Short mmCIF file of C-alpha atoms in Angstrom, two decimals:
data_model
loop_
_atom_site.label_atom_id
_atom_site.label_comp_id
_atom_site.label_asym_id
_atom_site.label_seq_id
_atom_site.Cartn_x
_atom_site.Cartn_y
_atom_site.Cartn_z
CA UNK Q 1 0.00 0.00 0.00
CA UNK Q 2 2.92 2.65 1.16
CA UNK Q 3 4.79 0.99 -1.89
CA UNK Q 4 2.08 1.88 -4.84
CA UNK Q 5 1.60 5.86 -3.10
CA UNK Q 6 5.39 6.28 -3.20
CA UNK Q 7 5.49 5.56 -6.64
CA UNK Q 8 1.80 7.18 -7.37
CA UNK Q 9 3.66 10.45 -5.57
CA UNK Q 10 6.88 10.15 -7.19
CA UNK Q 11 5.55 9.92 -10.73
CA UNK Q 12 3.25 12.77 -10.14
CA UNK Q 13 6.26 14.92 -8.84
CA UNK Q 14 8.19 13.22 -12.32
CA UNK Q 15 5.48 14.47 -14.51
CA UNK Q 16 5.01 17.77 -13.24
CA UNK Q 17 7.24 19.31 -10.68
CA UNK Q 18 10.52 17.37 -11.49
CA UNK Q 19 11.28 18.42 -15.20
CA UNK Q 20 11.15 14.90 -15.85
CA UNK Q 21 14.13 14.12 -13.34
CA UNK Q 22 14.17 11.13 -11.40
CA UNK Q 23 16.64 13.04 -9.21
CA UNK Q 24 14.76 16.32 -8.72
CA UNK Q 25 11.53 13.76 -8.35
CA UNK Q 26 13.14 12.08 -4.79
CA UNK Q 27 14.39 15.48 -3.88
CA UNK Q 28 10.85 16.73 -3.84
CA UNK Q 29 9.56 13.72 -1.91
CA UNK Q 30 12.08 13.94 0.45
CA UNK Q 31 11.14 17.28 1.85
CA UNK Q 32 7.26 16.57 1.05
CA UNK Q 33 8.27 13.62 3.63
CA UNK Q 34 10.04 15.80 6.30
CA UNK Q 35 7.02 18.85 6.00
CA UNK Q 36 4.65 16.28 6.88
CA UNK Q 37 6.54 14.69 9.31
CA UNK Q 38 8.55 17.73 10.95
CA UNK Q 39 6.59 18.25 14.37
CA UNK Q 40 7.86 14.92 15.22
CA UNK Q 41 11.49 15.49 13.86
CA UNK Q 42 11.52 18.99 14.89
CA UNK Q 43 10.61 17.73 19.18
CA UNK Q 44 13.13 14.66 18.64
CA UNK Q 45 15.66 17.18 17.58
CA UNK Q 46 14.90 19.59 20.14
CA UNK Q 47 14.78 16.58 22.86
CA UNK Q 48 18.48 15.83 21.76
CA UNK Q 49 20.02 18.93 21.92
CA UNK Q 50 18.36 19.77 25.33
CA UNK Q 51 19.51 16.16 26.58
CA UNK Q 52 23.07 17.08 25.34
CA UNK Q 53 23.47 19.92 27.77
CA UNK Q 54 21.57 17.73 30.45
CA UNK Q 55 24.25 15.05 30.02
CA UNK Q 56 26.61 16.23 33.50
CA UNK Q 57 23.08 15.74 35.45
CA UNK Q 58 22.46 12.50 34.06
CA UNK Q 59 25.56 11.42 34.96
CA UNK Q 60 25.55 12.69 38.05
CA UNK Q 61 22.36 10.60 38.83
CA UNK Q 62 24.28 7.38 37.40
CA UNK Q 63 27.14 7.81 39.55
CA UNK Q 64 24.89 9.26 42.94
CA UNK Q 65 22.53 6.14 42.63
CA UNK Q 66 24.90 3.30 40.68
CA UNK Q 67 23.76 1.15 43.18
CA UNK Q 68 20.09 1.07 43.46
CA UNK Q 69 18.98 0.92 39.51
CA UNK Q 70 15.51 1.48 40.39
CA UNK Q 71 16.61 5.01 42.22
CA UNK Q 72 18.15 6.09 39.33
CA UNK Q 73 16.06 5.09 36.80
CA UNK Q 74 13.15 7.37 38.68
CA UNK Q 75 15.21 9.91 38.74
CA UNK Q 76 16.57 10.23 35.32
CA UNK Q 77 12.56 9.79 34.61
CA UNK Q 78 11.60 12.47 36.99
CA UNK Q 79 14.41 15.09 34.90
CA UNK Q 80 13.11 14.07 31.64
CA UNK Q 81 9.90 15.24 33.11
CA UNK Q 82 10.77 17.97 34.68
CA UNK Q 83 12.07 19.00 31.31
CA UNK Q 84 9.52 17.18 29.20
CA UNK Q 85 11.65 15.30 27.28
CA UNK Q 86 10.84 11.93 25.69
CA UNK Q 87 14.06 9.78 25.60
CA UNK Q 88 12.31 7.61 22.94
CA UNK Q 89 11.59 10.15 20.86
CA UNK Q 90 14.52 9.27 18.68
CA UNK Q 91 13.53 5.54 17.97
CA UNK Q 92 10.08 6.72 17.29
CA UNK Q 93 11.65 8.83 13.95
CA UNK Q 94 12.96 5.50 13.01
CA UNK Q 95 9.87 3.73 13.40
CA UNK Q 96 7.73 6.16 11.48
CA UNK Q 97 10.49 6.53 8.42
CA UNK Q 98 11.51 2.32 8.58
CA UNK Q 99 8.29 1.82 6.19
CA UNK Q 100 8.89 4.58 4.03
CA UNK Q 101 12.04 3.89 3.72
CA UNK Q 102 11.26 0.01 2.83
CA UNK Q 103 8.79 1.32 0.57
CA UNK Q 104 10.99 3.29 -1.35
CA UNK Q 105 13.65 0.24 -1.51
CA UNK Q 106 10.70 -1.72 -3.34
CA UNK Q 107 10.13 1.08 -5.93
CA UNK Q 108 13.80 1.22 -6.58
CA UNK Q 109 14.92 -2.29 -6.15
CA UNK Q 110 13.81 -2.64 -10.14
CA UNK Q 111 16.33 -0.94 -12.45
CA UNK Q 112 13.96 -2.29 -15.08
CA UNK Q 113 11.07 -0.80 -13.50
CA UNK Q 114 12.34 2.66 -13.21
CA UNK Q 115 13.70 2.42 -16.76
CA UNK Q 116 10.22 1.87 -17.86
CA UNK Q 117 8.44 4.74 -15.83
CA UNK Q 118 11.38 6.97 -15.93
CA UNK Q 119 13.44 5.94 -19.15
CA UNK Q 120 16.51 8.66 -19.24
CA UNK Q 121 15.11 10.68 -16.43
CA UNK Q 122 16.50 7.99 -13.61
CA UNK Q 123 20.24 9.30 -14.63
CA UNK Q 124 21.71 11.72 -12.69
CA UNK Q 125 25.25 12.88 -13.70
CA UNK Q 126 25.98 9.63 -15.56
CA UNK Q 127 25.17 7.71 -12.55
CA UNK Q 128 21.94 4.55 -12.62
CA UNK Q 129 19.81 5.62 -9.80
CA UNK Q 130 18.85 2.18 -9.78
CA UNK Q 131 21.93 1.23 -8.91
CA UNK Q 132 24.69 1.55 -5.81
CA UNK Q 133 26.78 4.90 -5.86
CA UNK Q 134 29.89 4.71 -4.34
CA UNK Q 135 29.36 8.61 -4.53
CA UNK Q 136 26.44 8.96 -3.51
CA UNK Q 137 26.91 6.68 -0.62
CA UNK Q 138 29.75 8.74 0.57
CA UNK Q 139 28.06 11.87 0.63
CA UNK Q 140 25.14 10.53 2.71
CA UNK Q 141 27.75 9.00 5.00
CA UNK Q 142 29.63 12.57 5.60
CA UNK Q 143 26.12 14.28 6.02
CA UNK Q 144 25.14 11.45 8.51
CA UNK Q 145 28.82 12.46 10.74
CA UNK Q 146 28.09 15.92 10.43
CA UNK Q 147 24.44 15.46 11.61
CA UNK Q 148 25.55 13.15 14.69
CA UNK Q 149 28.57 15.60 15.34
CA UNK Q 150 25.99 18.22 15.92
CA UNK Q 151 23.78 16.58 18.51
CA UNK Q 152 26.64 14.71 20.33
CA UNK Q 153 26.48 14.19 23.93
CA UNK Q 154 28.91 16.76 25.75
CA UNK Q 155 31.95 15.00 25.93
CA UNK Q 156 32.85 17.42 29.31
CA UNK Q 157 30.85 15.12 31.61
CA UNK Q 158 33.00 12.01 30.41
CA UNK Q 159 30.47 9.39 31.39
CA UNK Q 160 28.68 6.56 29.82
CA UNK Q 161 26.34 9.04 27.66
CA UNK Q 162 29.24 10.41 25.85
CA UNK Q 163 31.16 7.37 25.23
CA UNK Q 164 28.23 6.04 23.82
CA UNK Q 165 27.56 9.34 21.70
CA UNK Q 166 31.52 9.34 20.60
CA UNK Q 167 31.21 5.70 19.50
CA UNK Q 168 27.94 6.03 17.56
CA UNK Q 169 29.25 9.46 15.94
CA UNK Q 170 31.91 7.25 14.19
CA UNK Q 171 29.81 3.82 14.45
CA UNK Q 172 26.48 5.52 11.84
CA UNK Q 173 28.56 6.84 8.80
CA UNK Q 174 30.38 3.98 8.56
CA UNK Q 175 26.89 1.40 8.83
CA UNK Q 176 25.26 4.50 6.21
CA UNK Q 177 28.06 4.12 4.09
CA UNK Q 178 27.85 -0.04 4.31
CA UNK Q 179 23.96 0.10 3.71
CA UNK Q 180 23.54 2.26 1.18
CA UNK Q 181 26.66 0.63 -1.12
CA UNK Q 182 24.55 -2.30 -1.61
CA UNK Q 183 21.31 -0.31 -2.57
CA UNK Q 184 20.26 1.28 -5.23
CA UNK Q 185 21.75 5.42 -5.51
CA UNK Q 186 18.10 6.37 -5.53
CA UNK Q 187 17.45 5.45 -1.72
CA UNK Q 188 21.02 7.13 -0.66
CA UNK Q 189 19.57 10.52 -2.16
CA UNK Q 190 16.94 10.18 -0.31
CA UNK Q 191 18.88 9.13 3.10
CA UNK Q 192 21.68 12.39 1.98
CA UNK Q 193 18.51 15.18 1.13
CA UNK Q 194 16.68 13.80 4.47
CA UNK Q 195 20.05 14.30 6.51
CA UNK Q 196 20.73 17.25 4.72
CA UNK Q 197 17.27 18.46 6.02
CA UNK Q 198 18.35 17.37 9.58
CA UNK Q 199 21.23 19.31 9.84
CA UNK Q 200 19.41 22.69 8.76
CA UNK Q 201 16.44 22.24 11.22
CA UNK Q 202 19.17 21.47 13.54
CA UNK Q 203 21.39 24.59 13.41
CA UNK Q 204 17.79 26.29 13.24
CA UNK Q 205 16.82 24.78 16.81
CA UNK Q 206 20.54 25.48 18.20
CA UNK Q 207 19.59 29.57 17.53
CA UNK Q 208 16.19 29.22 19.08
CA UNK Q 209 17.27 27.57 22.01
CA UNK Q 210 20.86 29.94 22.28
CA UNK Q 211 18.24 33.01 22.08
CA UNK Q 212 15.88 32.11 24.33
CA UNK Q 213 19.28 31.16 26.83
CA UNK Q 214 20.01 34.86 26.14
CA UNK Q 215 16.86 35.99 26.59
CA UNK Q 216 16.53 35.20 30.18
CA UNK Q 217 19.84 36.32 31.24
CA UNK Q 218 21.42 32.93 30.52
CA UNK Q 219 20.47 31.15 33.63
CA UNK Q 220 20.13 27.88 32.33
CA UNK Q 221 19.53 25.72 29.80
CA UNK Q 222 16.54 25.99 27.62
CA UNK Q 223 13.74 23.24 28.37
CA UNK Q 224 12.31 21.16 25.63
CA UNK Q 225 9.04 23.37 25.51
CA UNK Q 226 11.42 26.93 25.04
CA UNK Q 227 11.78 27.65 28.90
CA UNK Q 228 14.68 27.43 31.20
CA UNK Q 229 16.42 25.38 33.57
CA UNK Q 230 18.71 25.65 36.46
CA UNK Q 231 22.38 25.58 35.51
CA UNK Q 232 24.02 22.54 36.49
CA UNK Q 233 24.71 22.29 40.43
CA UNK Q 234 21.85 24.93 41.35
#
């Protein structure tokens, strides 16, 4: 069902909007995708950033209650809370993009296919989007490093959360890069434009959140609903 509206929506975009570019065509989707889908990308984006600057008070908790789970586990819950943060919000992006994204694999998994609905169109600088780019692969690799480099955890605080963040920082260009050089070009535009995407709402939340830190006298960090919160120690 998801499969045959992708490719209703793509040809549409093909016929009309794309000047007959396959390319242009899954560029257009893309951010069609992310419009319809940014309140949720925009709060999980939001939730990292403000969890990045929380990471000294999380580990604080960790190391205050390392023996009594329980205790710490209510009181990393009772922060998020106080905060309003959803720790999950994350893997819920995944969830809601893993069947577009397997939708989209479908569509493009048939060179013959797209040669059919998009003849010459589904070339894009000489490359087969029907088939792997090693280019295109690498550039949705970098974008994915620069994307996790952005919402890191703060490496200051030295604890669990930021080896974690450092290792993943490295650990998801190299898996983007491994994925998408065994798929078909087509899906790593789509993976590099949504990243892409990512990045810019990213840097847009970092002002937000650095004016409204500004705003009120920089006294703490900003919540995940705009407001402030103690600095660290307070």
């Amino acid at each position: 069902m998801i499969q045959e509206v992708i490719l209703s929506v793509l040809q549409w975009l093909y016929n009309n909007l794309a000047f007959h570019n396959l390319f242009v065509a899954i560029l257009l989707l893309t951010l069609a995708v992310r419009v319809v889908l940014f309140p949720l990308f925009y709060k999980s984006s939001k939730d990292q950033l403000v969890m990045r600057e929380l990471s000294p008070k999380m580990e604080e908790i960790k190391t205050l209650y390392k023996d009594d789970r329980q205790k710490q586990a209510e009181e990393l819950m009772r922060l998020y809370k106080e905060h309003k943060l959803n720790p999950l919000s994350g893997i819920l992006i995944l969830v809601v993009q893993l069947p577009i994204f397997i939708a989209l694999f479908k569509v493009f998994r048939d060179s013959e296919l797209l040669t059919s609905l998009f003849g010459d169109g589904s070339m894009f600088l000489g490359a087969n989007l029907a088939l792997p780019s090693i280019v295109v692969s690498i550039v949705a690799a970098a974008l994915q490093y620069v994307s996790g480099r952005m919402t890191e955890p703060g490496s200051k605080s030295g604890g669990s959360m930021a080896k974690f963040g450092k290792m993943m920082l490295y650990m998801m260009p190299f898996l983007t890069l491994f994925i998408l050089l065994k798929l078909p070009a087509a899906l790593g535009v789509y993976w590099a434009v949504s990243t892409a995407f990512s990045i810019g709402q990213t840097l847009v939340i970092k002002r937000r959140l650095a004016y409204s830190k500004s705003r009120n006298g920089n006294a703490g960090v900003t919540q995940g609903d705009g407001g402030t919160y103690p600095p660290h120690g307070v």
